[in-house]
Coordinates of C-alpha atoms and ligand atoms in Angstrom, one line a residue:
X1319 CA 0.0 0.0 0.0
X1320 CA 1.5 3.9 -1.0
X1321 CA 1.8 5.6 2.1
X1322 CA -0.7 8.5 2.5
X1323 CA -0.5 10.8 5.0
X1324 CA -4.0 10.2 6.4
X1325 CA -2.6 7.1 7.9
X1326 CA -0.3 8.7 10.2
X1327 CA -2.1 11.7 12.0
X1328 CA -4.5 11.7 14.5
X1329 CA -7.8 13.6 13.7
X1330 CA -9.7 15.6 16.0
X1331 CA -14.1 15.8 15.4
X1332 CA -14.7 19.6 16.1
X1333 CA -18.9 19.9 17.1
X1334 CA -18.8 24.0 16.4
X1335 CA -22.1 24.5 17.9
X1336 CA -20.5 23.2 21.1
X1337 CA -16.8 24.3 21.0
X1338 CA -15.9 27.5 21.3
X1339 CA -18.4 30.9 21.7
X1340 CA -16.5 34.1 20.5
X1341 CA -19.4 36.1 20.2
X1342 CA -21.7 35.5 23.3
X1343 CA -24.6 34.6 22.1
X1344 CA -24.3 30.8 23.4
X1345 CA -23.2 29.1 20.5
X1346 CA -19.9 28.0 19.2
X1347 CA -18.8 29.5 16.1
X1348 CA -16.2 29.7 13.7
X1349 CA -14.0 32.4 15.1
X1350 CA -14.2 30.3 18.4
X1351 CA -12.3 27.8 16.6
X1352 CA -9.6 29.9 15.1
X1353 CA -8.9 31.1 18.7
X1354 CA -8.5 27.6 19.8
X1355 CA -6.2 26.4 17.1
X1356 CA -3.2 26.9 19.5
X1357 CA -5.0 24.2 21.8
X1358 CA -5.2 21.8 19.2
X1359 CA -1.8 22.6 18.2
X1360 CA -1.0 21.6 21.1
X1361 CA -2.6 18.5 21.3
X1362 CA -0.5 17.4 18.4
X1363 CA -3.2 16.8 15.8
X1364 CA -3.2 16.9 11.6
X1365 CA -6.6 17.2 11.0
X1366 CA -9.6 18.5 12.1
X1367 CA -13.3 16.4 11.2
X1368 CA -15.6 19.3 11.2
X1369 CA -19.3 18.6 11.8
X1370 CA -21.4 20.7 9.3
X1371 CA -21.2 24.6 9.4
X1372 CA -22.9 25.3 6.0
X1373 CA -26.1 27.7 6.0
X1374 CA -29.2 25.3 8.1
X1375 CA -32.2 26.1 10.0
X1376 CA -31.0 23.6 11.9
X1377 CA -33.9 21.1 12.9
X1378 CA -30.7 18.4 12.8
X1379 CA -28.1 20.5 14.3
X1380 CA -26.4 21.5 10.9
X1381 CA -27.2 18.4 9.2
X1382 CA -30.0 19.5 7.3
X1383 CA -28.4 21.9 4.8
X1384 CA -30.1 24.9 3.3
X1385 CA -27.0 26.1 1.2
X1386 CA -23.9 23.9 0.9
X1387 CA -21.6 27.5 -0.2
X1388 CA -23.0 29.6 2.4
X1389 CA -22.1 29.1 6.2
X1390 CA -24.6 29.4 8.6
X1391 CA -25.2 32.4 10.4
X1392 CA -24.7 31.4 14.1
X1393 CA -21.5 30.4 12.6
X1394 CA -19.9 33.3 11.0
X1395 CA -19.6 34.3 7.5
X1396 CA -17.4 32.9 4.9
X1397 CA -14.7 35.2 5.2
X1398 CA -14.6 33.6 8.8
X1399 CA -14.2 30.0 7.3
X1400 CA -11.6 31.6 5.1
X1401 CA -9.7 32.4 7.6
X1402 CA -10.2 29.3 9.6
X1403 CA -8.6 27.3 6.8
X1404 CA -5.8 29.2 6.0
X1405 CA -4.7 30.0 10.0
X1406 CA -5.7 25.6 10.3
X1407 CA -3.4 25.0 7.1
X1408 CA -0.2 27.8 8.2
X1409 CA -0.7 25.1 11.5
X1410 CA -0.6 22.0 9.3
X1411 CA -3.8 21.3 10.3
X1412 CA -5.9 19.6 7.8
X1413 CA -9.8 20.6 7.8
X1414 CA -11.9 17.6 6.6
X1415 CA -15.2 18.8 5.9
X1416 CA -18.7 17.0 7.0
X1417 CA -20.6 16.1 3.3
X1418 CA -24.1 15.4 4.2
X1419 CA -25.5 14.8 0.4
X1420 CA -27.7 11.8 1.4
X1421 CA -30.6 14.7 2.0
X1422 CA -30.2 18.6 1.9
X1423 CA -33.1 20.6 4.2
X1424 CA -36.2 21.4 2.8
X1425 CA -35.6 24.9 2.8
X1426 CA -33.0 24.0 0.2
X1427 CA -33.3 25.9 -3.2
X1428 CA -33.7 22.5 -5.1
X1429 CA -36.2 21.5 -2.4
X1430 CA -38.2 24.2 -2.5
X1431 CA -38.3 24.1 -6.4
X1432 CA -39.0 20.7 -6.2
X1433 CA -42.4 21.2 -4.6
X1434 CA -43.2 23.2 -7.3
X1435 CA -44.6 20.5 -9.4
X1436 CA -44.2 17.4 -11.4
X1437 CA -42.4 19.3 -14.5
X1438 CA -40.2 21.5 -12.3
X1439 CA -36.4 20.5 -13.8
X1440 CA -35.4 20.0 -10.1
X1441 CA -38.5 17.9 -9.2
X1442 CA -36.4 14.3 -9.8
X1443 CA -33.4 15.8 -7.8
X1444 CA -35.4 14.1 -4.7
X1445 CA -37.5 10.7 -4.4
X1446 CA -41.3 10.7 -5.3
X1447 CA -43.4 8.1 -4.8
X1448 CA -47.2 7.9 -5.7
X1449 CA -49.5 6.8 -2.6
X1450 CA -50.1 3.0 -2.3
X1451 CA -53.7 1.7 -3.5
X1452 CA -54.8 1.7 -0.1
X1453 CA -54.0 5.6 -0.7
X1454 CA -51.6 5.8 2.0
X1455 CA -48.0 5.8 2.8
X1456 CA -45.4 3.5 -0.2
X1457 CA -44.2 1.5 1.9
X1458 CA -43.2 0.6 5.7
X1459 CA -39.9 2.5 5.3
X1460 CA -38.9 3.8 8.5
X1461 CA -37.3 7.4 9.5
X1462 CA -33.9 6.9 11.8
X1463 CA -36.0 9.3 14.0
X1464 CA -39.1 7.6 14.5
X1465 CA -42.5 7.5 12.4
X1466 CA -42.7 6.5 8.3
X1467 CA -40.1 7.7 6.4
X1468 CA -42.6 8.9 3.6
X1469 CA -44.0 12.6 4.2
X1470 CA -47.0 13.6 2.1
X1471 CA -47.0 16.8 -0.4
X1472 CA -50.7 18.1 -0.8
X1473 CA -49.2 20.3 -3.9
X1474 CA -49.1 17.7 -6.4
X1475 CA -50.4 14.4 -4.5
X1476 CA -47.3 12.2 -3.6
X1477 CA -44.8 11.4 -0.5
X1478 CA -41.4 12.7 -0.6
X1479 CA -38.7 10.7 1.0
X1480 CA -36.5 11.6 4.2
X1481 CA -34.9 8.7 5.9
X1482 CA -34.4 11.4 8.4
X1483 CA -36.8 14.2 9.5
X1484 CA -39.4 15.3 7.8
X1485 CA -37.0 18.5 6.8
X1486 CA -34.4 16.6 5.6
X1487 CA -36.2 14.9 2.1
X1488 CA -33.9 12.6 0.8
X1489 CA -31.6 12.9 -2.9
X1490 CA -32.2 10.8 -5.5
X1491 CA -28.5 10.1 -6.4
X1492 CA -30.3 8.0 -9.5
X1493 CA -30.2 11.8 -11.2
X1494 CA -27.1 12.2 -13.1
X1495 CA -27.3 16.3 -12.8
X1496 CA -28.0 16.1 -9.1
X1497 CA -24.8 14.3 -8.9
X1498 CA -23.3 16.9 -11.3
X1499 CA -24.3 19.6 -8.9
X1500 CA -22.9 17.5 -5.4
X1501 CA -19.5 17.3 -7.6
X1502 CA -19.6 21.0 -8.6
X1503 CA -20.0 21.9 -4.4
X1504 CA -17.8 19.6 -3.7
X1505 CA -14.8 21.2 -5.9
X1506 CA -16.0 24.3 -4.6
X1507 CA -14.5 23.2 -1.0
X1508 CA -11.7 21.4 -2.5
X1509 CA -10.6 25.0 -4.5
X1510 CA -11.0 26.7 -1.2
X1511 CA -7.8 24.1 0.7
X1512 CA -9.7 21.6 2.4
X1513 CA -8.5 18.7 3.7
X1514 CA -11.0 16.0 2.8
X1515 CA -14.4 14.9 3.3
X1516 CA -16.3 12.8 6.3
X1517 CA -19.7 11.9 4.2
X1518 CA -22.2 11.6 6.0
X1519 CA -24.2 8.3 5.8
X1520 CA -22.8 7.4 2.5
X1521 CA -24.1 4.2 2.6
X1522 CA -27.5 5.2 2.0
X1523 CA -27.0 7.1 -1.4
X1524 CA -27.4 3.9 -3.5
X1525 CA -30.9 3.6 -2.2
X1526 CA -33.5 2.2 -4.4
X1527 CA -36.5 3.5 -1.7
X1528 CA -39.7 1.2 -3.2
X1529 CA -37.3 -2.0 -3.0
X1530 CA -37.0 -1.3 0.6
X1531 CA -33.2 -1.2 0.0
X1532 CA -31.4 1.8 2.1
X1533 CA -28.0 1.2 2.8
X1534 CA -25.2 -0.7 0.4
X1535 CA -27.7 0.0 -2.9
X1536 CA -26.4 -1.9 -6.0
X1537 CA -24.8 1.8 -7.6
X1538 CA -23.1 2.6 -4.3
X1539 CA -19.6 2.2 -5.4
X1540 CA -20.4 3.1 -8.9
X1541 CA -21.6 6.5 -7.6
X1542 CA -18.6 6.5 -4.8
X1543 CA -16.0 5.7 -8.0
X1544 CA -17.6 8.8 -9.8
X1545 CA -17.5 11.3 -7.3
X1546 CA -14.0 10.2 -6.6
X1547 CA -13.2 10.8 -10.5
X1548 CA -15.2 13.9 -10.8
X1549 CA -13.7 15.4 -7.4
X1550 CA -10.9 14.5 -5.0
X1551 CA -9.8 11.5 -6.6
X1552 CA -7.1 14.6 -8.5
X1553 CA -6.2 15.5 -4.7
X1554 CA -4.1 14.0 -1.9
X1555 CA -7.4 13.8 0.7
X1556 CA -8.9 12.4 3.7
X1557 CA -12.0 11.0 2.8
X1558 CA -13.8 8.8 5.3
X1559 CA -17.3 7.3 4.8
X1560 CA -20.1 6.6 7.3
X1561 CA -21.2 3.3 7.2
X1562 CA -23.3 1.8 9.9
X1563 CA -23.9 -1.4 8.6
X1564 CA -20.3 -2.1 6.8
X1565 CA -18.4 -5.5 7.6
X1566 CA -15.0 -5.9 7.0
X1567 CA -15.3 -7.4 3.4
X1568 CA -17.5 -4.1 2.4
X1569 CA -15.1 -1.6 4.1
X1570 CA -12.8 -3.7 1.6
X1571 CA -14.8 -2.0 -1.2
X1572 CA -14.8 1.1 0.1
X1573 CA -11.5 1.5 0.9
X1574 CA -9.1 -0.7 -0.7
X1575 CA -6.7 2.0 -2.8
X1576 CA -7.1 0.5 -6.2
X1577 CA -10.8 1.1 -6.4
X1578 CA -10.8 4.4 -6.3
X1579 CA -13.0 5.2 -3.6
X1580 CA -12.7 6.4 0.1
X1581 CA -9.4 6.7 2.3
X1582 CA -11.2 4.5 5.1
X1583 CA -14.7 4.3 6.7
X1584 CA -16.2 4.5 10.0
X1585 CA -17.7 0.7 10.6
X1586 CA -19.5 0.4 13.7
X1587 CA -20.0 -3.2 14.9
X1588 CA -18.1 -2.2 18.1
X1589 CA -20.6 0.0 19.0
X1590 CA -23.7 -1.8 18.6
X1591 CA -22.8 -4.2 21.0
X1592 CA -24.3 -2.7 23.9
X1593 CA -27.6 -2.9 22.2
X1594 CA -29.9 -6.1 22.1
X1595 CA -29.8 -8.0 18.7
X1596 CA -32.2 -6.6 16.0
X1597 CA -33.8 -4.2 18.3
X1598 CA -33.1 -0.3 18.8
X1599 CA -30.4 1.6 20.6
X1600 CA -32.2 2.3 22.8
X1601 CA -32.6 -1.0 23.7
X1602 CA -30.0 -1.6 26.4
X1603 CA -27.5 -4.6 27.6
X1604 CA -24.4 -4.3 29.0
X1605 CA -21.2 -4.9 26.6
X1606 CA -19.4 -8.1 26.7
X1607 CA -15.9 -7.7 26.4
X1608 CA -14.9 -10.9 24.7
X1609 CA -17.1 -10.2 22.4
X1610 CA -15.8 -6.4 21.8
X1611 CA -12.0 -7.9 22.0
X1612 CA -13.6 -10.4 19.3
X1613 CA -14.7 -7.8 17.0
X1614 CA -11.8 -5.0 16.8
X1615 CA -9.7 -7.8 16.8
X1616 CA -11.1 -8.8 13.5
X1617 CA -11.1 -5.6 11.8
X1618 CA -7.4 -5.3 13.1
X1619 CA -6.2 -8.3 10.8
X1620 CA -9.1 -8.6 8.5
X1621 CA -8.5 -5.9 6.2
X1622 CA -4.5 -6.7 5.2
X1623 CA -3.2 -4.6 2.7
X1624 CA -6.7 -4.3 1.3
X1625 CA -8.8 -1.2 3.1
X1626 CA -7.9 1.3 6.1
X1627 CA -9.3 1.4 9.5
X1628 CA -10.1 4.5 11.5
X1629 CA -10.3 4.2 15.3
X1630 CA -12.7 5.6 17.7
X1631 CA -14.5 5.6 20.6
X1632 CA -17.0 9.0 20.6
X1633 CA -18.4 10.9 18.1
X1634 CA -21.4 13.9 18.3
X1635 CA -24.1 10.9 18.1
X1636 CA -22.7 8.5 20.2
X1637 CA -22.5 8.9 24.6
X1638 CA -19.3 9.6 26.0
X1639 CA -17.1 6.2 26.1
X1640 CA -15.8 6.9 29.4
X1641 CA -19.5 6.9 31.0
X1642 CA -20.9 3.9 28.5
X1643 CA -18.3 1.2 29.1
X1644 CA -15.3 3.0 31.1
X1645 CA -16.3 4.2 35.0
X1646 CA -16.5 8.1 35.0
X1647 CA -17.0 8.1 39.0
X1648 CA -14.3 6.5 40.8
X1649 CA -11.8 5.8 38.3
X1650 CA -12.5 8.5 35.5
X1651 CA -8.8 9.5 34.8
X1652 CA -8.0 5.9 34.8
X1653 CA -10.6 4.5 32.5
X1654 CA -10.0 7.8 30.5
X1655 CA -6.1 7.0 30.0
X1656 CA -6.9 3.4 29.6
X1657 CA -9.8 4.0 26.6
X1658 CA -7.3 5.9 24.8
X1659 CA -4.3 4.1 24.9
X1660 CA -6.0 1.2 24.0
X1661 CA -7.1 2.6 21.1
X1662 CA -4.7 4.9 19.8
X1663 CA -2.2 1.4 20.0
X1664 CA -4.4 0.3 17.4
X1665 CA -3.7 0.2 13.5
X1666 CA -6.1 2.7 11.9
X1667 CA -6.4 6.5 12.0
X1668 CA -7.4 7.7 15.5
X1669 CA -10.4 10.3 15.8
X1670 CA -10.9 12.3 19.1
X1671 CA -13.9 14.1 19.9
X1672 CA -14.1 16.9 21.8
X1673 CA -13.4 16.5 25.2
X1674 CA -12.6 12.8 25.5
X1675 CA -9.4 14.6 25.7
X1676 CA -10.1 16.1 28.9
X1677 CA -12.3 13.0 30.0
X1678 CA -15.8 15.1 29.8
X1679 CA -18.7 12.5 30.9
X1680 CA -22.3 12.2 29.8
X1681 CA -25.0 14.4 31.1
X1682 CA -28.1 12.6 32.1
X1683 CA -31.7 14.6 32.0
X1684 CA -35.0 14.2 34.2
X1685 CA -36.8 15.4 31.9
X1686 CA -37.9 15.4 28.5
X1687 CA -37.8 19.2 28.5
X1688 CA -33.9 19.2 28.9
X1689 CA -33.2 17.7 25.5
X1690 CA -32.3 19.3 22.4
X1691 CA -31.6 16.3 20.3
X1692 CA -34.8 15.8 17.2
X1693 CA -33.9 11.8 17.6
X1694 CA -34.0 11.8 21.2
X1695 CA -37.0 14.2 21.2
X1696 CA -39.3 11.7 18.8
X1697 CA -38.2 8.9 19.9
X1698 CA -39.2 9.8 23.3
X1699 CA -43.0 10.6 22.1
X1700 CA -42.9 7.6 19.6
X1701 CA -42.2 5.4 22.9
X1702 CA -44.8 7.2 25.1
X1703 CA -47.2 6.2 22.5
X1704 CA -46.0 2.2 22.5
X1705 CA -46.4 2.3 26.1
X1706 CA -42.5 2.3 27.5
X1707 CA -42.9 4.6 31.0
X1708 CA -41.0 7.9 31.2
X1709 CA -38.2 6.2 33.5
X1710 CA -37.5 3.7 31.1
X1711 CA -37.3 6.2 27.9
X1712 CA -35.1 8.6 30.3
X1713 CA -33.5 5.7 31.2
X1714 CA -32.1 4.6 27.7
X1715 CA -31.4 8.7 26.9
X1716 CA -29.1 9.1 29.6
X1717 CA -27.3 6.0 28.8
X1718 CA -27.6 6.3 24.6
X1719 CA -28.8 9.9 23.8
X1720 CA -26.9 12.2 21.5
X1721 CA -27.1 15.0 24.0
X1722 CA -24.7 13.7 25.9
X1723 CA -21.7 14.6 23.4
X1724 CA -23.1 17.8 22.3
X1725 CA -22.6 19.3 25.9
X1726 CA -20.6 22.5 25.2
X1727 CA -16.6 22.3 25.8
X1728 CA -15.4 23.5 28.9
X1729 CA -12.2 25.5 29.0
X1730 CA -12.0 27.1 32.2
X1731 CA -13.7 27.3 35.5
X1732 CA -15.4 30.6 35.1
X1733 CA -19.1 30.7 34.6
X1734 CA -20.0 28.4 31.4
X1735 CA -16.7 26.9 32.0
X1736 CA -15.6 29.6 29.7
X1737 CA -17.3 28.5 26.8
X1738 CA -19.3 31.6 26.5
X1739 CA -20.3 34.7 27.9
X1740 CA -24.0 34.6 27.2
X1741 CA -26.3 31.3 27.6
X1742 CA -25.3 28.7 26.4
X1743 CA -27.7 26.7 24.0
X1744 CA -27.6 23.9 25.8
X1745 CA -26.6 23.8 29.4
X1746 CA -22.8 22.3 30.4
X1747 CA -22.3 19.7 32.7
X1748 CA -22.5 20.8 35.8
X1749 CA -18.6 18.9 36.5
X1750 CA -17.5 21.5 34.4
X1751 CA -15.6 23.1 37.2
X1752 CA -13.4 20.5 38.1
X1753 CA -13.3 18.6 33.9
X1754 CA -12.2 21.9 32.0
X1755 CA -9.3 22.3 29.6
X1756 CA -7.2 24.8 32.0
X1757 CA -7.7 21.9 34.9
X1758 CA -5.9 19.5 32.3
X1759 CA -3.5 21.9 31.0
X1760 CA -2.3 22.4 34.7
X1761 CA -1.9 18.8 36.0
X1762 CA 1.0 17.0 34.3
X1763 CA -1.0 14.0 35.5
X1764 CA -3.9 14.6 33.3
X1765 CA -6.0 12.8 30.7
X1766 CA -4.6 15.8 28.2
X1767 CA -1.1 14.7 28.7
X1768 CA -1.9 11.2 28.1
X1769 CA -3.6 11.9 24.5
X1770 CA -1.0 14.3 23.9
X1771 CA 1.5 11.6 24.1
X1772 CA -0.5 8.9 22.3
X1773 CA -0.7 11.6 19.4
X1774 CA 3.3 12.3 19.7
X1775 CA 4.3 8.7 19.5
X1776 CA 2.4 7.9 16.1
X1777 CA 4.2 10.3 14.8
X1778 CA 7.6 8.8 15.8
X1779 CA 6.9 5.7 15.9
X1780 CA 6.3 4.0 12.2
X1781 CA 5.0 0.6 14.5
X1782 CA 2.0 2.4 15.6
X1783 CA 0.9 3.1 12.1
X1784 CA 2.2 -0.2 10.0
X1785 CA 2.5 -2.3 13.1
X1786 CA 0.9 -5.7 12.7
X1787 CA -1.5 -6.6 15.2
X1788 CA -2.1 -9.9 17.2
X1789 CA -4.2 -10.8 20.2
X1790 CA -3.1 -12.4 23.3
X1791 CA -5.6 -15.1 24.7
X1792 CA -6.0 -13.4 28.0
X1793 CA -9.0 -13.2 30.7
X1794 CA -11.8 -11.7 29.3
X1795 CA -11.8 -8.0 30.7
X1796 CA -7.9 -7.9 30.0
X1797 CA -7.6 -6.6 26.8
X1798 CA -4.0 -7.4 25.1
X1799 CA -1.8 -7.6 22.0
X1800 CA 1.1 -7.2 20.2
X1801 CA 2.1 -5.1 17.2
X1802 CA 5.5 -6.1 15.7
X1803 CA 7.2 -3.7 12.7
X1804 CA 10.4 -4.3 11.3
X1805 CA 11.8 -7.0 14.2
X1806 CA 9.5 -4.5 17.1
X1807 CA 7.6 -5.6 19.2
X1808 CA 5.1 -4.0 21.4
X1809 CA 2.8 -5.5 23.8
X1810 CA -0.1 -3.6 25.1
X1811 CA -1.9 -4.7 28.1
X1812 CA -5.1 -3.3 29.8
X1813 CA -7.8 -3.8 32.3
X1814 CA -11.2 -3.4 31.1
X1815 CA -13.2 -3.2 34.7
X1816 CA -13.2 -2.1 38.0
X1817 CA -11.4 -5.1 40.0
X1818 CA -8.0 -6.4 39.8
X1819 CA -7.1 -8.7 36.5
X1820 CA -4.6 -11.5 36.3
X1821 CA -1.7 -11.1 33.8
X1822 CA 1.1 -12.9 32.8
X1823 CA 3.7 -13.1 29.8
X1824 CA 6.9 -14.7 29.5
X1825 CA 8.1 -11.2 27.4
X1826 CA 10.9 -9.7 28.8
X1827 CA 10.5 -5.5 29.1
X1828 CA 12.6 -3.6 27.2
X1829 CA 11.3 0.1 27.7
X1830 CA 8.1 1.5 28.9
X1831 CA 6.5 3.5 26.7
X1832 CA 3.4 4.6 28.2
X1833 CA 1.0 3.6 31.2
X1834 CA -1.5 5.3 32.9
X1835 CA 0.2 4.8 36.3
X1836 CA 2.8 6.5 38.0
X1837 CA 4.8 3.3 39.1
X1838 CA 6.6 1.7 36.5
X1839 CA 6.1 -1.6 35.4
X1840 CA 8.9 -3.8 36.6
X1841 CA 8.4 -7.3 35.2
X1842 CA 5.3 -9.0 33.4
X1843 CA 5.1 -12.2 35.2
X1844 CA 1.9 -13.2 37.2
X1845 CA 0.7 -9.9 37.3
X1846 CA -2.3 -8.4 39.3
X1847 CA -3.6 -5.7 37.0
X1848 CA -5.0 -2.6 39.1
X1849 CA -8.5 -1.7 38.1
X1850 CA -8.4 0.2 34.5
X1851 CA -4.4 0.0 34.3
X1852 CA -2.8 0.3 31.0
X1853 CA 0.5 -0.1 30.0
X1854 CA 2.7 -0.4 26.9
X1855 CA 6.0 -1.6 26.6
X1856 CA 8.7 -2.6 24.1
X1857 CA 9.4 -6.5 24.5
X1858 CA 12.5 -8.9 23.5
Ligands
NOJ2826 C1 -25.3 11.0 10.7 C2 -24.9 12.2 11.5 O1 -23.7 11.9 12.2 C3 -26.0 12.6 12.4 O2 -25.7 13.5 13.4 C4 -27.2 13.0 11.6 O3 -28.3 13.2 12.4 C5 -27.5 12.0 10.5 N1 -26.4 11.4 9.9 C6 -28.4 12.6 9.4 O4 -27.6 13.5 8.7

């Protein structure tokens, strides 16, 4: 495989509703992130994932887009996002922007011409679909938030598609000039020094809607091997694809260089297992660890020479990590330290999200009232109505709901932990005053310091990156392997719980080169693992 630079940084997600406030009026914004380049400078990152800051009236945080070349004006203005870039790039900071072109908003130009009628030239730009003989919706197609996915348009008599909310109607990527027109946008980001692209639900665009076929559509790749001709396939980019349902043989498709697609996907598998089989997310069961060890194990070797992994453990959908399957009470910092360096060990491209760096935790509600999230907020009706109880809905949002990573960044003690000087648009956590970047900065003990390392040694360290990666039969909340580069060999051990772990290996230490403890590993035979400790070290 060519070596691409995307395989040896460490990206950082950026949520810019939620980062940084420059203008007091409670949301995050685009200047707010300039300021806070130094930070991530600091951090060591290459690249920045940027969740959507394009024009919106924002029923989906961003992710219903109104006008894909205009910013949205909580954001900034584009002169702002100029700037952003070219301050990010003078940093060597890559920005890889968020491509939602699975569904624009309805207040989109083509959306609104759409709905003009049958003969309007944008009309086909969506998916139609006549009533069914019974006269109502298509089919049983199902919105990711709750209720049919069909919505029905009095104007000229038939449904409109949105696999999302009822504001976000669905493309039909079967229409070669709506694909023409995605290209166009896309090269007008690509002209402006962008890093990449982190495409939203890309697995869905091959849809063929009255089949009942969503995600991995036959024309998927076809349409994937287009875009990458007609765009940044003439560019050295990060491109990474979300795909919910992809195994390791379809990541192979995806990503495997000859093809001409992505540089890597997100896959998923990892995180569903907290959910009960062929039910919802919402639909809880603690993890099992040999069965998470199982499956990142298996994308660790499956995919060879033939596709690209990314890493991660958070993003703005998913609850925080270190309050889902890590302990955020007693043993936060630990479980913090250990999460990451049991990732970032991996082979893949690492993603953090704002604030696993500082080890923020989820923030559960009481009450419906508090949330702010559209899937959290039907679902929570749509459950009422099936007869769930309030506690058990609240329940599953304060374990699963998205709200809990959109909490806004805390950078200092002060009021709003610094975040901003007006109110906030969704309240912090109240631990803000203690879990706040200048906390982290100060302690040379700190979750920061830990990631900051991680982040350092990929870059030194060609193992971390091209490593091979084998898995040591061990007790099933131990978590350990090898990689081995060029004669190397590391060996990574942690505990995945709360009590002590056995752990033994005949490998003689060479060096240490990170733990999250202060003592220092002497030998590794017949060990007794302290709750969440994490350790790697260079073995003959
Ligand atoms: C995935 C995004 O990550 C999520 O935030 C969004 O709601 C859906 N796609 C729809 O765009």
């Amino acid at each position: 495989m060519e070596k691409k630079w995307w395989q040896e940084v460490v990206v950082y997600q950026i949520y810019p509703r939620s980062f940084k406030d420059s203008n007091g009026d409670g949301i995050g914004d685009i200047q707010g992130m300039t300021e806070k380049l130094d930070y991530l400078e600091k951090l060591g990152i290459g690249a920045i994932w940027l969740s959507p800051v394009y024009k919106s009236p924002n029923d989906d945080n961003g992710y219903d887009i109104s006008d894909y070349e205009a910013i949205m004006t909580e954001f900034g203005t584009m002169e702002d996002m100029e700037a952003f870039l070219s301050e990010a790039n003078k940093q060597n900071i890559k920005v890889v922007m968020d491509l939602v072109v699975n569904h624009t908003s309805d207040e989109h130009r083509w959306f609104i011409e759409a709905k003009k009628g049958k003969n309007n030239p944008y009309r086909d730009y969506y998916v139609w679909a006549d009533p069914s003989d019974d006269g109502g919706v298509p089919n049983d197609l199902r919105s990711a938030f709750s209720g049919t996915a069909w919505e029905f348009d009095e104007a000229s008599g038939q449904y409109y598609l949105h696999l999302f909310s009822k504001k976000q109607p669905d493309l039909n990527w079967q229409n070669k000039e709506m694909r023409q027109s995605v290209y166009d946008m896309m090269n007008f980001w690509i002209d402006k020094g962008i890093g990449g692209f982190r495409m939203d639900v890309i697995d869905l665009v091959g849809k063929v809607p009255l089949e009942g076929i969503t995600n991995n559509g036959p024309q998927l790749h076809e349409f994937l091997q287009e875009m990458n001709q007609e765009t940044f396939g003439k560019h050295d980019l990060l491109t990474v694809g979300e795909t919910w349902g992809a195994t390791p043989e379809i990541a192979k498709l995806y990503s495997n260089p000859t093809r001409n697609e992505l540089s890597m996907v997100f896959q998923f598998e990892h995180i569903g297992l907290d959910q009960q089989p062929g039910k919802e997310k919402w639909d809880l069961r603690p993890v099992n660890l040999a069965e998470l060890k199982r499956v990142l194990a298996k994308w660790q070797t499956e995919l060879g020479n033939e596709g690209w992994n990314s890493l991660f453990w958070n993003n703005h959908d998913l609850p925080r990590m270190i309050s889902r399957w890590g302990n955020d009470r007693e043993y936060r910092v630990e479980s913090a330290k250990m999460l990451a360096i049991l990732l970032h060990m991996m082979k893949g491209t690492p993603y953090i999200y704002q604030g696993e760096e500082i080890g923020m935790t989820n923030t559960p509600i009481s009450d419906i009232s508090e949330a702010k999230d559209i899937e959290t907020i039907n679902m929570y009706t749509d459950r009422l109505e099936q007869g769930y109880t309030k506690e058990e809905i609240i329940t599953s949002i304060n374990v699963k709901g998205r709200d809990n990573a959109r909490r806004p960044l805390a950078w200092n003690a002060s009021g709003n932990g610094g975040f901003t000087t007006g109110s906030p648009w969704i309240a912090l956590n109240e631990n803000y005053k203690e879990i706040n970047v200048e906390a982290a900065l100060n302690d040379p003990d700190s979750i920061f310091y830990t990631y900051q390392k991680l982040v350092q040694l990929r870059k030194e360290k060609p193992i971390m990156v091209w490593g091979d990666f084998e898995l040591i039969d061990t007790v099933d909340n131990v978590f350990s392997y090898y990689r081995e580069y060029k004669g190397e060999r590391w060996l990574v051990v942690t505990n995945f719980s709360n009590e002590e772990q056995p752990f033994s290996s005949e490998d003689e230490i060479q060096t240490v080169i990170i733990q999250n403890d202060k003592e220092n590993i002497t030998g590794l035979k017949e060990m007794s693992l302290r709750p969440w400790q994490a350790f790697v070290v260079k073995v003959k």
